[in-house]
C-alpha angles and dihedrals in degrees: 000000000000126000111290113235108218121210133201111243098191121028093194094050091045090054091052090047094050089052093047094049107028106028105036107071112236110195108193140136122259086250093056092043092052092046092047093049091051092048092046091053090051090051094051091046089054090050090049090055091053091055090050087060091054090051093055090056107099088207093059100033121101095190134047116264124201118226091255107026122200106249122188135176118211138158116316117261099182124070132166100206145347121246124236139185092065097307131113132227105250115199116228097213115061093240149308116317116213124187115207086338096307129108107256095234088064087071091062138047139204121022092339091061094044093048093048091052093047088050092069091051102058113116140167127218106239141149121285093257091065094060088044091053088045092051092047091054093045092053089048098055108293093115089045091052093052093048091046092053091047090049092050091055095048092052097043124096105191133099107317096230095048091045091050092049093046093049091051096045100036102034115017097038101049096037092047092052089049089052094051091047091049088051091050092050088051094049090047089060088068126078113287138181115272117264118263112270115203129200117270118266113264094026127109088248095053112144093012121123106249103189104046093130093051092050092046089052090052095047091052084071104088094209092055092047090050093051090047089052094048092050090052090050091050090050091056092046087059089048089053090061091068090072120070111223121247086238088071095062112111093241092053090047093049091049089062093044090056097054110132115254097219 
């Protein structure tokens, strides 16, 4: 497959996002950045599920929808800005959802359609290891988890708030955690720094790290350091799953469900 050309769906929103991420200084630790990226992804997934509930509503839908639609998740095609200064633009959503081969915003109209298209363009400027950790998770089931949760909403017929919450808790959350764990297992099959060895209890060196030189030599290898960093990022992504996003609150869900159709 050739290189995908990504486009900007909303110039005003793109300008706002560039300012928010590239002009405003955000001083935070790598741990905080990884947690924030994971939590931001979860929040955007929750929003996407709300829009799936809009699409399944015959009164809002512009296109026909079969009882069990074909839902796929492929590489992103929308992007608000490119990163610089050695960073990369990491998408928040795991990929581009299509419903029976059509972009999901084509099933809606008005502000709902515009906001849904924008949802797939949100990115954060982060180091290359974040995108590598994301790609590993996506290849190990994260894109499937997103598609599965969207498909569940489109096929459900219950109360929208309850269906959205169930799809997030019962499909997205466990399948995403499994994808992160599988990505970790894949990364651990590669060369890694030796574990820390401490001095024996009762000795003068008790509590001291005994293999600092060995670990320093391992970390001098850029590929080993990158694997270590990506494993750390994946661990924080798993930790981010413990906190439910604010977008999953009933009021936030109803705000999206109440978006005007024209």
